[in-house]
PDB file of C-alpha atoms in Angstrom:
ATOM      1  CA  MET A   1     145.264 333.603 -30.458  1.00  0.00           C
ATOM      2  CA  SER A   2     144.399 330.348 -28.780  1.00  0.00           C
ATOM      3  CA  ALA A   3     143.183 326.975 -29.968  1.00  0.00           C
ATOM      4  CA  ALA A   4     139.790 327.842 -28.504  1.00  0.00           C
ATOM      5  CA  GLU A   5     139.347 330.502 -31.223  1.00  0.00           C
ATOM      6  CA  GLN A   6     139.766 328.026 -34.076  1.00  0.00           C
ATOM      7  CA  SER A   7     136.900 326.434 -35.982  1.00  0.00           C
ATOM      8  CA  PHE A   8     136.144 322.759 -35.435  1.00  0.00           C
ATOM      9  CA  ILE A   9     134.249 319.946 -37.126  1.00  0.00           C
ATOM     10  CA  THR A  10     132.246 317.542 -34.991  1.00  0.00           C
ATOM     11  CA  LEU A  11     132.797 313.960 -36.137  1.00  0.00           C
ATOM     12  CA  ASN A  12     130.108 311.270 -36.029  1.00  0.00           C
ATOM     13  CA  THR A  13     131.786 309.989 -32.854  1.00  0.00           C
ATOM     14  CA  GLY A  14     131.036 313.302 -31.133  1.00  0.00           C
ATOM     15  CA  THR A  15     134.723 314.263 -31.096  1.00  0.00           C
ATOM     16  CA  LYS A  16     135.739 317.712 -32.295  1.00  0.00           C
ATOM     17  CA  MET A  17     138.529 318.023 -34.883  1.00  0.00           C
ATOM     18  CA  ALA A  18     140.173 321.351 -35.706  1.00  0.00           C
ATOM     19  CA  SER A  19     139.229 322.468 -39.213  1.00  0.00           C
ATOM     20  CA  ILE A  20     142.808 323.465 -40.015  1.00  0.00           C
ATOM     21  CA  GLY A  21     145.489 320.899 -39.293  1.00  0.00           C
ATOM     22  CA  LEU A  22     149.146 320.598 -40.180  1.00  0.00           C
ATOM     23  CA  GLY A  23     150.165 318.166 -42.899  1.00  0.00           C
ATOM     24  CA  CYS A  24     153.295 316.367 -41.670  1.00  0.00           C
ATOM     25  CA  TRP A  25     154.708 314.783 -44.813  1.00  0.00           C
ATOM     26  CA  SER A  26     158.395 315.673 -45.053  1.00  0.00           C
ATOM     27  CA  GLY A  27     160.154 313.806 -47.837  1.00  0.00           C
ATOM     28  CA  LEU A  28     161.457 310.280 -48.226  1.00  0.00           C
ATOM     29  CA  THR A  29     164.686 310.043 -46.204  1.00  0.00           C
ATOM     30  CA  ASP A  30     165.245 309.565 -42.480  1.00  0.00           C
ATOM     31  CA  GLU A  31     166.938 312.966 -42.369  1.00  0.00           C
ATOM     32  CA  GLU A  32     163.918 314.627 -43.952  1.00  0.00           C
ATOM     33  CA  HIS A  33     161.588 312.834 -41.552  1.00  0.00           C
ATOM     34  CA  GLU A  34     163.519 314.051 -38.517  1.00  0.00           C
ATOM     35  CA  SER A  35     163.758 317.563 -39.978  1.00  0.00           C
ATOM     36  CA  ALA A  36     159.984 317.883 -39.569  1.00  0.00           C
ATOM     37  CA  ARG A  37     160.219 318.056 -35.786  1.00  0.00           C
ATOM     38  CA  PRO A  38     161.165 321.773 -35.455  1.00  0.00           C
ATOM     39  CA  TRP A  39     158.396 323.046 -37.731  1.00  0.00           C
ATOM     40  CA  ILE A  40     155.822 320.760 -36.098  1.00  0.00           C
ATOM     41  CA  ILE A  41     156.862 322.230 -32.736  1.00  0.00           C
ATOM     42  CA  SER A  42     156.547 325.755 -34.134  1.00  0.00           C
ATOM     43  CA  ALA A  43     153.048 324.917 -35.393  1.00  0.00           C
ATOM     44  CA  LEU A  44     152.004 323.610 -31.990  1.00  0.00           C
ATOM     45  CA  LYS A  45     153.356 326.722 -30.284  1.00  0.00           C
ATOM     46  CA  THR A  46     151.513 328.838 -32.857  1.00  0.00           C
ATOM     47  CA  GLY A  47     148.271 327.148 -31.873  1.00  0.00           C
ATOM     48  CA  TYR A  48     147.797 324.116 -34.114  1.00  0.00           C
ATOM     49  CA  ARG A  49     145.950 321.291 -32.388  1.00  0.00           C
ATOM     50  CA  HIS A  50     145.486 318.922 -35.330  1.00  0.00           C
ATOM     51  CA  LEU A  51     148.463 317.026 -36.782  1.00  0.00           C
ATOM     52  CA  ASP A  52     148.207 314.714 -39.781  1.00  0.00           C
ATOM     53  CA  THR A  53     150.816 312.019 -40.352  1.00  0.00           C
ATOM     54  CA  ALA A  54     150.917 308.469 -41.716  1.00  0.00           C
ATOM     55  CA  HIS A  55     152.886 305.267 -41.308  1.00  0.00           C
ATOM     56  CA  ASP A  56     154.114 305.710 -44.889  1.00  0.00           C
ATOM     57  CA  TYR A  57     155.222 309.316 -44.285  1.00  0.00           C
ATOM     58  CA  GLY A  58     157.881 308.215 -41.829  1.00  0.00           C
ATOM     59  CA  THR A  59     157.074 311.179 -39.559  1.00  0.00           C
ATOM     60  CA  GLU A  60     155.095 309.468 -36.799  1.00  0.00           C
ATOM     61  CA  GLY A  61     158.218 309.607 -34.641  1.00  0.00           C
ATOM     62  CA  ALA A  62     158.808 313.290 -35.360  1.00  0.00           C
ATOM     63  CA  VAL A  63     155.178 314.052 -34.504  1.00  0.00           C
ATOM     64  CA  GLY A  64     155.454 312.223 -31.199  1.00  0.00           C
ATOM     65  CA  LYS A  65     158.685 313.977 -30.250  1.00  0.00           C
ATOM     66  CA  ALA A  66     157.299 317.355 -31.294  1.00  0.00           C
ATOM     67  CA  VAL A  67     154.203 316.994 -29.126  1.00  0.00           C
ATOM     68  CA  ARG A  68     156.262 315.973 -26.106  1.00  0.00           C
ATOM     69  CA  GLU A  69     158.813 318.767 -26.610  1.00  0.00           C
ATOM     70  CA  SER A  70     156.223 321.461 -27.337  1.00  0.00           C
ATOM     71  CA  GLY A  71     154.790 321.523 -23.840  1.00  0.00           C
ATOM     72  CA  VAL A  72     151.276 321.110 -25.237  1.00  0.00           C
ATOM     73  CA  PRO A  73     149.433 318.324 -23.372  1.00  0.00           C
ATOM     74  CA  ARG A  74     148.863 315.231 -25.498  1.00  0.00           C
ATOM     75  CA  GLU A  75     145.119 315.305 -24.828  1.00  0.00           C
ATOM     76  CA  GLU A  76     144.893 318.748 -26.467  1.00  0.00           C
ATOM     77  CA  VAL A  77     146.355 317.544 -29.774  1.00  0.00           C
ATOM     78  CA  PHE A  78     144.246 315.663 -32.318  1.00  0.00           C
ATOM     79  CA  VAL A  79     146.591 313.237 -34.121  1.00  0.00           C
ATOM     80  CA  THR A  80     145.703 311.438 -37.336  1.00  0.00           C
ATOM     81  CA  THR A  81     147.767 308.611 -38.770  1.00  0.00           C
ATOM     82  CA  LYS A  82     147.118 306.051 -41.466  1.00  0.00           C
ATOM     83  CA  LEU A  83     147.293 302.318 -42.150  1.00  0.00           C
ATOM     84  CA  PRO A  84     149.669 301.729 -45.095  1.00  0.00           C
ATOM     85  CA  LEU A  85     148.814 299.752 -48.208  1.00  0.00           C
ATOM     86  CA  HIS A  86     151.062 296.796 -47.378  1.00  0.00           C
ATOM     87  CA  HIS A  87     149.489 296.344 -43.918  1.00  0.00           C
ATOM     88  CA  HIS A  88     145.897 295.636 -44.972  1.00  0.00           C
ATOM     89  CA  ALA A  89     146.289 292.023 -43.870  1.00  0.00           C
ATOM     90  CA  LYS A  90     147.943 292.816 -40.515  1.00  0.00           C
ATOM     91  CA  VAL A  91     145.921 295.671 -39.124  1.00  0.00           C
ATOM     92  CA  ALA A  92     146.547 295.113 -35.403  1.00  0.00           C
ATOM     93  CA  GLU A  93     150.303 294.786 -35.890  1.00  0.00           C
ATOM     94  CA  SER A  94     150.338 297.950 -37.980  1.00  0.00           C
ATOM     95  CA  LEU A  95     148.630 299.970 -35.266  1.00  0.00           C
ATOM     96  CA  GLU A  96     151.194 298.787 -32.725  1.00  0.00           C
ATOM     97  CA  GLN A  97     153.956 299.952 -35.067  1.00  0.00           C
ATOM     98  CA  SER A  98     152.356 303.397 -35.328  1.00  0.00           C
ATOM     99  CA  LEU A  99     151.956 303.638 -31.557  1.00  0.00           C
ATOM    100  CA  ASN A 100     155.566 302.578 -31.033  1.00  0.00           C
ATOM    101  CA  ASN A 101     156.791 305.015 -33.691  1.00  0.00           C
ATOM    102  CA  SER A 102     154.967 307.940 -32.124  1.00  0.00           C
ATOM    103  CA  GLY A 103     155.296 306.982 -28.483  1.00  0.00           C
ATOM    104  CA  PHE A 104     151.573 307.621 -28.018  1.00  0.00           C
ATOM    105  CA  ASP A 105     149.161 305.422 -26.086  1.00  0.00           C
ATOM    106  CA  TYR A 106     146.358 306.127 -28.539  1.00  0.00           C
ATOM    107  CA  ILE A 107     145.596 307.696 -31.910  1.00  0.00           C
ATOM    108  CA  ASP A 108     142.738 310.178 -32.287  1.00  0.00           C
ATOM    109  CA  LEU A 109     141.908 309.244 -35.885  1.00  0.00           C
ATOM    110  CA  TRP A 110     143.184 306.201 -37.758  1.00  0.00           C
ATOM    111  CA  LEU A 111     142.575 306.094 -41.488  1.00  0.00           C
ATOM    112  CA  MET A 112     142.880 303.380 -44.102  1.00  0.00           C
ATOM    113  CA  HIS A 113     145.302 305.309 -46.320  1.00  0.00           C
ATOM    114  CA  TRP A 114     144.188 303.776 -49.635  1.00  0.00           C
ATOM    115  CA  PRO A 115     141.490 301.256 -50.589  1.00  0.00           C
ATOM    116  CA  GLN A 116     143.895 298.944 -52.416  1.00  0.00           C
ATOM    117  CA  ALA A 117     146.132 296.410 -50.667  1.00  0.00           C
ATOM    118  CA  MET A 118     149.750 295.721 -51.548  1.00  0.00           C
ATOM    119  CA  ALA A 119     151.775 292.627 -50.814  1.00  0.00           C
ATOM    120  CA  ASP A 120     153.657 292.494 -47.524  1.00  0.00           C
ATOM    121  CA  ILE A 121     157.198 291.488 -48.480  1.00  0.00           C
ATOM    122  CA  ASP A 122     159.492 291.747 -45.461  1.00  0.00           C
ATOM    123  CA  ASP A 123     157.410 294.762 -44.331  1.00  0.00           C
ATOM    124  CA  LYS A 124     158.734 296.826 -47.237  1.00  0.00           C
ATOM    125  CA  PRO A 125     156.432 299.731 -48.110  1.00  0.00           C
ATOM    126  CA  ASN A 126     154.946 299.752 -51.598  1.00  0.00           C
ATOM    127  CA  PRO A 127     156.842 296.779 -53.098  1.00  0.00           C
ATOM    128  CA  ARG A 128     157.358 296.721 -56.865  1.00  0.00           C
ATOM    129  CA  TYR A 129     158.303 294.216 -59.524  1.00  0.00           C
ATOM    130  CA  PRO A 130     161.572 294.670 -61.436  1.00  0.00           C
ATOM    131  CA  GLY A 131     161.500 296.991 -64.432  1.00  0.00           C
ATOM    132  CA  PRO A 132     161.571 295.805 -68.071  1.00  0.00           C
ATOM    133  CA  ASN A 133     165.352 295.463 -67.981  1.00  0.00           C
ATOM    134  CA  GLY A 134     165.476 293.893 -64.541  1.00  0.00           C
ATOM    135  CA  GLU A 135     165.976 297.147 -62.641  1.00  0.00           C
ATOM    136  CA  PRO A 136     164.950 296.631 -58.993  1.00  0.00           C
ATOM    137  CA  ASP A 137     161.708 298.265 -57.889  1.00  0.00           C
ATOM    138  CA  GLN A 138     160.976 299.863 -61.260  1.00  0.00           C
ATOM    139  CA  GLY A 139     157.989 297.797 -62.401  1.00  0.00           C
ATOM    140  CA  GLU A 140     154.360 297.781 -61.335  1.00  0.00           C
ATOM    141  CA  TYR A 141     153.406 297.542 -57.690  1.00  0.00           C
ATOM    142  CA  ILE A 142     152.932 294.081 -56.196  1.00  0.00           C
ATOM    143  CA  MET A 143     149.341 293.905 -55.055  1.00  0.00           C
ATOM    144  CA  ASN A 144     147.590 291.656 -52.541  1.00  0.00           C
ATOM    145  CA  ASP A 145     144.293 290.650 -54.123  1.00  0.00           C
ATOM    146  CA  ASP A 146     143.484 288.220 -51.296  1.00  0.00           C
ATOM    147  CA  VAL A 147     142.297 290.947 -48.921  1.00  0.00           C
ATOM    148  CA  THR A 148     139.545 293.459 -49.631  1.00  0.00           C
ATOM    149  CA  PHE A 149     139.090 296.850 -48.059  1.00  0.00           C
ATOM    150  CA  ASN A 150     135.882 295.499 -46.522  1.00  0.00           C
ATOM    151  CA  GLN A 151     137.929 292.908 -44.626  1.00  0.00           C
ATOM    152  CA  THR A 152     140.518 295.482 -43.600  1.00  0.00           C
ATOM    153  CA  TRP A 153     137.788 297.809 -42.371  1.00  0.00           C
ATOM    154  CA  ALA A 154     136.248 295.007 -40.302  1.00  0.00           C
ATOM    155  CA  ASP A 155     139.615 294.520 -38.581  1.00  0.00           C
ATOM    156  CA  MET A 156     139.845 298.262 -37.919  1.00  0.00           C
ATOM    157  CA  GLU A 157     136.320 298.203 -36.474  1.00  0.00           C
ATOM    158  CA  THR A 158     137.309 295.435 -34.063  1.00  0.00           C
ATOM    159  CA  ILE A 159     140.302 297.418 -32.830  1.00  0.00           C
ATOM    160  CA  PHE A 160     138.164 300.535 -32.418  1.00  0.00           C
ATOM    161  CA  GLU A 161     135.523 298.651 -30.454  1.00  0.00           C
ATOM    162  CA  THR A 162     137.788 296.587 -28.210  1.00  0.00           C
ATOM    163  CA  THR A 163     141.117 298.294 -27.503  1.00  0.00           C
ATOM    164  CA  GLY A 164     140.664 302.002 -26.761  1.00  0.00           C
ATOM    165  CA  LYS A 165     143.806 302.632 -28.795  1.00  0.00           C
ATOM    166  CA  VAL A 166     142.001 304.570 -31.526  1.00  0.00           C
ATOM    167  CA  LYS A 167     139.309 307.167 -30.815  1.00  0.00           C
ATOM    168  CA  ALA A 168     137.900 307.219 -34.352  1.00  0.00           C
ATOM    169  CA  ILE A 169     138.448 305.366 -37.629  1.00  0.00           C
ATOM    170  CA  GLY A 170     138.084 306.528 -41.186  1.00  0.00           C
ATOM    171  CA  VAL A 171     139.331 306.211 -44.732  1.00  0.00           C
ATOM    172  CA  SER A 172     141.343 308.155 -47.274  1.00  0.00           C
ATOM    173  CA  ASN A 173     141.225 308.301 -51.065  1.00  0.00           C
ATOM    174  CA  PHE A 174     137.832 306.585 -51.177  1.00  0.00           C
ATOM    175  CA  SER A 175     135.498 307.515 -54.041  1.00  0.00           C
ATOM    176  CA  VAL A 176     131.703 307.302 -54.036  1.00  0.00           C
ATOM    177  CA  LYS A 177     132.088 303.932 -55.760  1.00  0.00           C
ATOM    178  CA  ASN A 178     134.385 302.441 -53.124  1.00  0.00           C
ATOM    179  CA  LEU A 179     132.659 304.081 -50.166  1.00  0.00           C
ATOM    180  CA  SER A 180     129.363 302.593 -51.334  1.00  0.00           C
ATOM    181  CA  LYS A 181     130.967 299.162 -51.468  1.00  0.00           C
ATOM    182  CA  LEU A 182     132.517 299.639 -48.021  1.00  0.00           C
ATOM    183  CA  LEU A 183     129.200 300.668 -46.493  1.00  0.00           C
ATOM    184  CA  GLU A 184     127.583 297.436 -47.706  1.00  0.00           C
ATOM    185  CA  THR A 185     129.409 295.574 -44.920  1.00  0.00           C
ATOM    186  CA  ALA A 186     130.531 298.287 -42.477  1.00  0.00           C
ATOM    187  CA  LYS A 187     129.175 298.213 -38.931  1.00  0.00           C
ATOM    188  CA  ILE A 188     130.767 301.587 -38.223  1.00  0.00           C
ATOM    189  CA  ILE A 189     130.423 304.527 -40.586  1.00  0.00           C
ATOM    190  CA  PRO A 190     133.838 306.096 -41.265  1.00  0.00           C
ATOM    191  CA  ALA A 191     134.309 309.281 -39.267  1.00  0.00           C
ATOM    192  CA  VAL A 192     136.372 310.939 -42.001  1.00  0.00           C
ATOM    193  CA  ASN A 193     137.258 310.521 -45.666  1.00  0.00           C
ATOM    194  CA  GLN A 194     140.520 312.340 -46.382  1.00  0.00           C
ATOM    195  CA  ILE A 195     140.753 313.240 -50.062  1.00  0.00           C
ATOM    196  CA  GLU A 196     142.582 315.434 -52.524  1.00  0.00           C
ATOM    197  CA  MET A 197     140.527 318.629 -52.663  1.00  0.00           C
ATOM    198  CA  HIS A 198     141.271 322.071 -54.077  1.00  0.00           C
ATOM    199  CA  PRO A 199     139.584 324.465 -56.527  1.00  0.00           C
ATOM    200  CA  TYR A 200     140.577 322.308 -59.527  1.00  0.00           C
ATOM    201  CA  GLN A 201     139.340 319.112 -57.785  1.00  0.00           C
ATOM    202  CA  ALA A 202     136.266 320.202 -55.875  1.00  0.00           C
ATOM    203  CA  GLN A 203     134.884 316.657 -55.472  1.00  0.00           C
ATOM    204  CA  PRO A 204     131.240 317.895 -55.486  1.00  0.00           C
ATOM    205  CA  ASP A 205     129.586 314.472 -55.779  1.00  0.00           C
ATOM    206  CA  LEU A 206     131.863 312.892 -53.175  1.00  0.00           C
ATOM    207  CA  ILE A 207     131.368 315.778 -50.734  1.00  0.00           C
ATOM    208  CA  ALA A 208     127.595 315.472 -51.101  1.00  0.00           C
ATOM    209  CA  PHE A 209     127.706 311.686 -50.627  1.00  0.00           C
ATOM    210  CA  CYS A 210     129.854 311.946 -47.500  1.00  0.00           C
ATOM    211  CA  ARG A 211     127.636 314.644 -46.052  1.00  0.00           C
ATOM    212  CA  GLN A 212     124.571 312.447 -46.619  1.00  0.00           C
ATOM    213  CA  LYS A 213     126.253 309.549 -44.793  1.00  0.00           C
ATOM    214  CA  GLY A 214     127.568 311.620 -41.885  1.00  0.00           C
ATOM    215  CA  ILE A 215     131.204 311.318 -42.977  1.00  0.00           C
ATOM    216  CA  ALA A 216     133.403 314.391 -42.510  1.00  0.00           C
ATOM    217  CA  THR A 217     135.842 315.296 -45.274  1.00  0.00           C
ATOM    218  CA  THR A 218     139.409 316.495 -44.911  1.00  0.00           C
ATOM    219  CA  ALA A 219     141.307 318.024 -47.836  1.00  0.00           C
ATOM    220  CA  TYR A 220     144.910 317.114 -48.518  1.00  0.00           C
ATOM    221  CA  SER A 221     146.878 319.111 -51.103  1.00  0.00           C
ATOM    222  CA  PRO A 222     144.324 321.834 -50.305  1.00  0.00           C
ATOM    223  CA  THR A 223     146.125 324.665 -52.042  1.00  0.00           C
ATOM    224  CA  GLY A 224     146.664 322.724 -55.266  1.00  0.00           C
ATOM    225  CA  TYR A 225     150.282 323.609 -56.017  1.00  0.00           C
ATOM    226  CA  ALA A 226     151.477 326.339 -58.400  1.00  0.00           C
ATOM    227  CA  SER A 227     148.751 325.889 -60.990  1.00  0.00           C
ATOM    228  CA  ILE A 228     146.118 327.140 -58.553  1.00  0.00           C
ATOM    229  CA  ALA A 229     148.337 329.714 -56.876  1.00  0.00           C
ATOM    230  CA  ASN A 230     148.829 331.208 -60.346  1.00  0.00           C
ATOM    231  CA  ASP A 231     145.193 330.958 -61.416  1.00  0.00           C
ATOM    232  CA  PRO A 232     143.944 334.447 -62.416  1.00  0.00           C
ATOM    233  CA  THR A 233     140.704 334.073 -60.443  1.00  0.00           C
ATOM    234  CA  ILE A 234     142.530 332.979 -57.285  1.00  0.00           C
ATOM    235  CA  ILE A 235     145.076 335.785 -57.674  1.00  0.00           C
ATOM    236  CA  LYS A 236     142.304 338.354 -58.133  1.00  0.00           C
ATOM    237  CA  LEU A 237     140.566 337.136 -54.977  1.00  0.00           C
ATOM    238  CA  SER A 238     143.811 337.113 -53.002  1.00  0.00           C
ATOM    239  CA  GLU A 239     144.287 340.763 -53.947  1.00  0.00           C
ATOM    240  CA  LYS A 240     140.693 341.573 -52.999  1.00  0.00           C
ATOM    241  CA  TYR A 241     140.979 339.983 -49.537  1.00  0.00           C
ATOM    242  CA  LYS A 242     144.661 340.926 -49.074  1.00  0.00           C
ATOM    243  CA  VAL A 243     145.753 337.360 -48.328  1.00  0.00           C
ATOM    244  CA  SER A 244     147.793 334.713 -50.152  1.00  0.00           C
ATOM    245  CA  PRO A 245     146.330 332.479 -52.885  1.00  0.00           C
ATOM    246  CA  ALA A 246     146.765 329.549 -50.486  1.00  0.00           C
ATOM    247  CA  GLN A 247     144.594 331.288 -47.900  1.00  0.00           C
ATOM    248  CA  ILE A 248     141.860 331.784 -50.508  1.00  0.00           C
ATOM    249  CA  SER A 249     141.848 328.033 -51.252  1.00  0.00           C
ATOM    250  CA  LEU A 250     141.779 327.178 -47.551  1.00  0.00           C
ATOM    251  CA  ALA A 251     138.939 329.611 -46.850  1.00  0.00           C
ATOM    252  CA  TRP A 252     136.969 328.085 -49.738  1.00  0.00           C
ATOM    253  CA  ILE A 253     137.467 324.559 -48.345  1.00  0.00           C
ATOM    254  CA  LEU A 254     136.293 325.596 -44.876  1.00  0.00           C
ATOM    255  CA  SER A 255     133.263 327.315 -46.420  1.00  0.00           C
ATOM    256  CA  ARG A 256     132.185 323.881 -47.698  1.00  0.00           C
ATOM    257  CA  GLY A 257     132.252 322.383 -44.208  1.00  0.00           C
ATOM    258  CA  SER A 258     135.466 320.427 -44.801  1.00  0.00           C
ATOM    259  CA  ALA A 259     138.740 320.413 -42.891  1.00  0.00           C
ATOM    260  CA  ALA A 260     142.126 321.018 -44.507  1.00  0.00           C
ATOM    261  CA  ILE A 261     145.672 319.968 -43.660  1.00  0.00           C
ATOM    262  CA  PRO A 262     148.091 322.350 -45.391  1.00  0.00           C
ATOM    263  CA  LYS A 263     151.789 321.750 -44.874  1.00  0.00           C
ATOM    264  CA  SER A 264     153.883 324.762 -43.956  1.00  0.00           C
ATOM    265  CA  THR A 265     157.334 324.928 -42.417  1.00  0.00           C
ATOM    266  CA  ASN A 266     157.252 328.729 -42.089  1.00  0.00           C
ATOM    267  CA  VAL A 267     155.919 330.182 -38.845  1.00  0.00           C
ATOM    268  CA  GLY A 268     154.351 333.181 -40.551  1.00  0.00           C
ATOM    269  CA  ARG A 269     152.473 331.046 -43.059  1.00  0.00           C
ATOM    270  CA  GLN A 270     151.492 328.609 -40.317  1.00  0.00           C
ATOM    271  CA  ARG A 271     149.871 331.485 -38.426  1.00  0.00           C
ATOM    272  CA  GLY A 272     148.262 332.901 -41.545  1.00  0.00           C
ATOM    273  CA  ASN A 273     146.757 329.554 -42.521  1.00  0.00           C
ATOM    274  CA  LEU A 274     145.390 329.028 -39.025  1.00  0.00           C
ATOM    275  CA  PHE A 275     144.213 332.445 -37.895  1.00  0.00           C
ATOM    276  CA  GLU A 276     144.039 334.805 -40.881  1.00  0.00           C
ATOM    277  CA  LEU A 277     141.646 333.193 -43.347  1.00  0.00           C
ATOM    278  CA  PRO A 278     139.094 335.530 -44.911  1.00  0.00           C
ATOM    279  CA  LYS A 279     135.347 334.979 -44.847  1.00  0.00           C
ATOM    280  CA  LEU A 280     134.468 334.652 -48.523  1.00  0.00           C
ATOM    281  CA  THR A 281     131.229 336.041 -49.894  1.00  0.00           C
ATOM    282  CA  GLU A 282     128.715 333.617 -51.387  1.00  0.00           C
ATOM    283  CA  GLU A 283     129.461 335.131 -54.796  1.00  0.00           C
ATOM    284  CA  ASP A 284     133.186 334.488 -54.437  1.00  0.00           C
ATOM    285  CA  ILE A 285     132.593 330.921 -53.235  1.00  0.00           C
ATOM    286  CA  ALA A 286     130.430 330.325 -56.305  1.00  0.00           C
ATOM    287  CA  LEU A 287     133.140 331.842 -58.499  1.00  0.00           C
ATOM    288  CA  ILE A 288     135.769 329.463 -57.105  1.00  0.00           C
ATOM    289  CA  ASN A 289     133.366 326.563 -57.651  1.00  0.00           C
ATOM    290  CA  THR A 290     133.488 327.280 -61.401  1.00  0.00           C
ATOM    291  CA  LEU A 291     137.223 326.458 -61.445  1.00  0.00           C
ATOM    292  CA  HIS A 292     136.566 322.733 -60.910  1.00  0.00           C
ATOM    293  CA  LYS A 293     138.292 320.691 -63.646  1.00  0.00           C
ATOM    294  CA  ASN A 294     138.056 317.214 -62.070  1.00  0.00           C
ATOM    295  CA  VAL A 295     141.835 316.829 -62.188  1.00  0.00           C
ATOM    296  CA  HIS A 296     144.153 315.243 -59.637  1.00  0.00           C
ATOM    297  CA  LEU A 297     147.216 317.447 -59.194  1.00  0.00           C
ATOM    298  CA  CYS A 298     148.888 315.533 -56.373  1.00  0.00           C
ATOM    299  CA  SER A 299     152.062 313.968 -57.760  1.00  0.00           C
ATOM    300  CA  TYR A 300     151.725 310.618 -56.023  1.00  0.00           C
ATOM    301  CA  PRO A 301     154.940 308.590 -56.302  1.00  0.00           C
ATOM    302  CA  GLY A 302     152.692 305.681 -57.257  1.00  0.00           C
ATOM    303  CA  ILE A 303     151.377 307.083 -60.551  1.00  0.00           C
ATOM    304  CA  GLN A 304     152.092 304.838 -63.529  1.00  0.00           C
ATOM    305  CA  GLU A 305     150.348 303.890 -66.783  1.00  0.00           C
ATOM    306  CA  ARG A 306     149.134 300.624 -68.264  1.00  0.00           C
ATOM    307  CA  ASN A 307     147.783 300.468 -71.806  1.00  0.00           C
ATOM    308  CA  GLY A 308     147.177 304.194 -71.761  1.00  0.00           C
ATOM    309  CA  GLU A 309     145.240 304.206 -68.473  1.00  0.00           C
ATOM    310  CA  LYS A 310     146.660 305.855 -65.394  1.00  0.00           C
ATOM    311  CA  LEU A 311     147.428 303.769 -62.331  1.00  0.00           C
ATOM    312  CA  VAL A 312     147.796 305.042 -58.800  1.00  0.00           C
ATOM    313  CA  PHE A 313     149.581 302.640 -56.471  1.00  0.00           C
ATOM    314  CA  GLY A 314     148.645 299.683 -58.650  1.00  0.00           C
ATOM    315  CA  TRP A 315     144.961 300.437 -59.255  1.00  0.00           C
ATOM    316  CA  THR A 316     143.505 301.969 -62.381  1.00  0.00           C
ATOM    317  CA  TYR A 317     141.528 305.165 -62.121  1.00  0.00           C
ATOM    318  CA  THR A 318     138.490 303.019 -62.922  1.00  0.00           C
ATOM    319  CA  GLN A 319     139.160 300.814 -59.884  1.00  0.00           C
ATOM    320  CA  MET A 320     139.704 303.939 -57.780  1.00  0.00           C
ATOM    321  CA  GLY A 321     136.388 305.353 -58.950  1.00  0.00           C
ATOM    322  CA  TRP A 322     138.155 308.477 -60.211  1.00  0.00           C
TER     323      TRP A 322
END
């Protein structure tokens, strides 16, 4: 099957983005980052035309190499990358780093990865204070409270309007609360809000808000890990449609008008996620909707606690609007 047979979402820029993309996170080490290249190439040869990476993932280089080695023309591949937390105060420089890492002349979609800003200490990602016994990088994250996401967005808008180096801009991990605050000053409506979304975190209010504002949504962690794969309702539906539990979750996400970026290193699963999703009945979609628990399952490395309240990369759930 060809890319032309895939489903697409039309962004508020008029650009089309494939509804199923490939998540390109691949661990924390340089070896793991480079190991992503073969399975990104296999995805491209299978028919994927939407790749999702980030400055913080360390796989921008692997994505760039994979596109060039795949034989697929660059203009046929929709590439998303993301501005990291410690670059909120140096937006233009960060984009140049991403372009240099990937070897691309432009990025199709550039997202603000998180609303909160961290300190930029020698360009070290996600800097942390020492732990209680002086252990390096074991304490809370070192934040930069001098820059707001409104200011960072304004810098991204300028780059979008003046350079031609990004075709669309958007956000990630923004709640209704923080999107509302962003829109108070934004000249450009974000094209996309990439969020954790799966049957246990359906994000109904956020989806409705984004739809009202013309903001597309993309689901990361779309299959929700083992807890959802082992959910009796999901298993029953996977048996009914003769597909995997992951394919049920992906089909449900697409039924809501959202995109999804599952990661898969296996060619068979890559093909199944892209070309073999069932069309769920309205009754089955409604059944999956009842599984919503408003829980975040993604095991962010930045999750901590302070006085009994969860933190994610230095912000409380209250600040996140979660």
